[in-house]
Amino acid sequence: MDNPLNHAATDGPDTGNGDVLLEVRNLKKYFPLRGGIFSRVQGWIKAVDDVSFDVYQGETLGLVGESGCGKTTTGKCILRLEQPTSGAVLFEGKDVLSMNSDELRTLRREMQIIFQDPYGSLNPRMTVGDIVGEAFVIHGIASGTEKTQRVEELLRVVGLSPYHARRYPHEFSGGQRQRIGIARALALRPKLIICDEPVSALDVSIQSQILNLLKDLQDEFQLTYVFIAHDLSVVQHISDRVGVMYLGRLVELTDGDTLYSSPKHPYTQALLSAIPVPDPEHKKERLVLEGDVPSSLEPPSGCSFHTRCLYCQDICRQVRPEWREIEKGHFVACHLAE
Amino acid sequence: MAAVSKQPPGELDQLDPNFGGDALTLKPESYLSMVWRRFRRHKLAMAGLCFLILMYFVAVFAPYIATQSYRHTDPPNRLQPPSGEHWMGTDHIGRDLFSRVIWGSQISLSVGFVAAGVAVVLGTVIGAVAGYFGGVIDNLLMRFTEIVMSFPTFFLLITIVSIVERSIFNIMLVIGFTSWPGLARMVRGQFLSLREQEFVLAARALGGSNARIIFRHILPNAMAPVIVSATLRIGGAILTESGLSFLGLGVQEPFPSWGNIINGGRTFLRQAPWICAFPGIFIFLTVLSFNYVGDGLRDALDPRLKD
């Protein structure tokens, strides 16, 4: 068995067979900011502002960014757990955002989500068996003994024991709870799973277990992941392609190797330089960003990153950079990238 | 440490079957048995519960316990002090007070239960709908709740009671209809915070209907404060009914309730203090018991208190 940390390297990147499973086009999600006596809308928080990307069959697309940059909201909009303000989400060519509630229910079988908080994501009043088996009840797939068998099978798949089905969530550790959440997401045999920071709340040693479990499940069930995280090393471990978000916008998107070897966007470069290297001899140049992330209520004009960019030019302050493909499969939103 | 370092690094991604072992090898304890175990430690609450169970037996078996009918009068033996024949004495028209207090327990307790039940159902439904759906619905329901709340309850009660027929059933309903707003606000608050929880989002992501999410996911997690508040409200409703009956606006003669027995004995407080004293003691003990049980439940149901 490999050391879990080498797992990704030995597997090599696998970009799937190239079919587009999910298309996100110009997705926007603005939250109204109300205030005053009559709670009038005083402004809009642009949580997700014009984000477009494709997810290919069988790949893992990582989405990284600081907290508050809109990556979780993007994930929820894809599943319509949040109603996007505008834009389009196409799953296998079908428009998710215009679906009625029946179509949406059918779609739930194809797309699932794994949450960040292993404590908040499991109903404390339900047994693990009921939590994992709820999908079968909702979709009328199985009940009684068959449901029990399927639940036990799912628990085995994620590395738990069948007898755990009778326990309550509070009897489990964080890592085990996350496995329960994964089993629940797998119950309907979805094609796409949005992993919303699934390991951020876990201990480092447990993180690698869960990441490897996700990788094994991907191979076994031909899953496609959108993997949201703020930890670049975690994303590097699991992702085939990586998108970097800043203030509700995607600033760079390319395959993992290219991103880590030759990042084009200054923000990506700064992020990558911040990854700690566990080698005391290693001296490297850090690009330290000045200042804080501006408010998404009043994002800066032009390029939203210009206030902190080391290479800021006049054009950056005035014109919002286009989301363009500078090499095949390498998208950047920066005036200066070539 | 030694045991850990012996493990080859690759073994880390295999879940140890005994991982988190101890707690999991025990028989799982159901939620109810945990609550019961924690409730038992609260001695006053247990005493209250015992008294209430006793009172319910008394109320249910009132026809067998009472020595006379509640309407049997015996004017020559009026205002008798407690004796072997009349355990609690007699009132101003010679009715046996013990029998009337026993019969009265039936009325007082059922008024408490039904009134609190009406309040809990109304408050929970209104609060749940407002909190879950939010927006305009929430706004309308909460403004309505605030309007009901801003009436002085007791005067509203007196007004309504003087309009509708003063049957026992109407008294129950009226008390119920005027005491739900606090509960509605509490339930709404619970729903507002619970509906954003990730397990609720997960249920929505699985395609669960609104009804399923409300009843299966949110309500069970919002029930603890509702149960506590319901228990306290039963005591409150018994007091309200006693108050109304004391003013002559509640349960009407010849039907006995603890409140109207006290009302009847008020004029004879100097000659025959026992008429007021006995039903008063029962009101006091019953309401106190409900309050203790409510307190005990609050502690037992509080998820923040571990064992």
GROMACS .gro file of C-alpha atoms in nm, chain A residues 1-4 76 80-81 105 108 112-113 115-117 120-126 130 134-135 137-139 159-160 163-164 166-167 171 173 176 179 184 188 209 212, chain B residues 9-15 17 19-20 23-31 197-209 212 216-218 220-221 224 301 306:
model
   82
    1MET     CA    1   0.000   0.000   0.000
    2ASP     CA    2   0.119   0.349  -0.082
    3ASN     CA    3   0.178   0.620   0.160
    4PRO     CA    4  -0.148   0.811   0.137
   76LYS     CA    5  -2.498   2.535  -0.376
   80ARG     CA    6  -3.005   2.477  -0.663
   81LEU     CA    7  -2.982   2.479  -0.288
  105ARG     CA    8  -3.621   1.564  -0.778
  108ARG     CA    9  -3.119   1.484  -0.720
  112GLN     CA   10  -2.523   1.510  -0.458
  113ILE     CA   11  -2.327   1.709  -0.203
  115PHE     CA   12  -2.076   1.903   0.348
  116GLN     CA   13  -1.796   2.060   0.540
  117ASP     CA   14  -1.917   2.024   0.896
  120GLY     CA   15  -2.393   1.988   1.154
  121SER     CA   16  -2.458   1.777   0.847
  122LEU     CA   17  -2.614   1.478   1.023
  123ASN     CA   18  -2.952   1.502   1.192
  124PRO     CA   19  -2.883   1.425   1.560
  125ARG     CA   20  -3.228   1.272   1.606
  126MET     CA   21  -3.194   1.009   1.334
  130ASP     CA   22  -3.218   0.637   0.867
  134GLU     CA   23  -3.343   0.843   0.364
  135ALA     CA   24  -3.268   0.876  -0.007
  137VAL     CA   25  -3.741   0.641   0.113
  138ILE     CA   26  -3.767   0.979  -0.060
  139HIS     CA   27  -3.726   0.828  -0.406
  159GLY     CA   28  -1.538   0.179   0.557
  160LEU     CA   29  -1.790   0.155   0.839
  163TYR     CA   30  -2.397  -0.254   1.283
  164HIS     CA   31  -2.324   0.120   1.286
  166ARG     CA   32  -2.838   0.153   1.454
  167ARG     CA   33  -2.622   0.419   1.617
  171GLU     CA   34  -2.154   0.831   1.889
  173SER     CA   35  -1.583   1.070   1.556
  176GLN     CA   36  -1.651   0.855   1.082
  179ARG     CA   37  -1.791   0.877   0.605
  184ARG     CA   38  -2.559   0.934   0.221
  188LEU     CA   39  -2.859   0.740  -0.509
  209GLN     CA   40  -0.806   0.882   0.486
  212ASN     CA   41  -0.823   0.847  -0.038
  347PRO     CA   42   0.236   0.458   0.758
  348GLY     CA   43   0.023   0.304   0.486
  349GLU     CA   44  -0.210   0.150   0.743
  350LEU     CA   45  -0.341   0.492   0.829
  351ASP     CA   46  -0.595   0.494   0.552
  352GLN     CA   47  -0.749   0.170   0.671
  353LEU     CA   48  -1.010   0.239   0.930
  355PRO     CA   49  -1.248  -0.155   1.313
  357PHE     CA   50  -1.169   0.288   1.611
  358GLY     CA   51  -1.358   0.499   1.861
  361ALA     CA   52  -1.867   0.397   2.319
  362LEU     CA   53  -1.963   0.184   2.024
  363THR     CA   54  -1.940  -0.153   2.191
  364LEU     CA   55  -2.205  -0.053   2.443
  365LYS     CA   56  -2.565  -0.108   2.357
  366PRO     CA   57  -2.692   0.209   2.191
  367GLU     CA   58  -2.900   0.420   2.425
  368SER     CA   59  -3.211   0.563   2.271
  369TYR     CA   60  -3.279   0.932   2.303
  535GLN     CA   61  -2.829   2.361   0.923
  536GLU     CA   62  -2.640   2.141   0.685
  537PHE     CA   63  -2.848   1.833   0.761
  538VAL     CA   64  -3.152   2.023   0.639
  539LEU     CA   65  -2.966   2.125   0.323
  540ALA     CA   66  -2.864   1.761   0.281
  541ALA     CA   67  -3.227   1.653   0.301
  542ARG     CA   68  -3.316   1.911   0.038
  543ALA     CA   69  -3.029   1.794  -0.180
  544LEU     CA   70  -3.173   1.443  -0.158
  545GLY     CA   71  -3.504   1.576  -0.286
  546GLY     CA   72  -3.698   1.571   0.042
  547SER     CA   73  -4.032   1.754   0.038
  550ARG     CA   74  -4.061   1.582   0.521
  554ARG     CA   75  -3.871   1.468   1.006
  555HIS     CA   76  -3.573   1.699   1.029
  556ILE     CA   77  -3.655   2.031   1.188
  558PRO     CA   78  -3.779   1.678   1.620
  559ASN     CA   79  -3.483   1.906   1.682
  562ALA     CA   80  -3.724   2.015   2.340
  639LEU     CA   81  -3.350   1.777   2.715
  644LYS     CA   82  -2.350   1.616   2.866
   0.00000   0.00000   0.00000
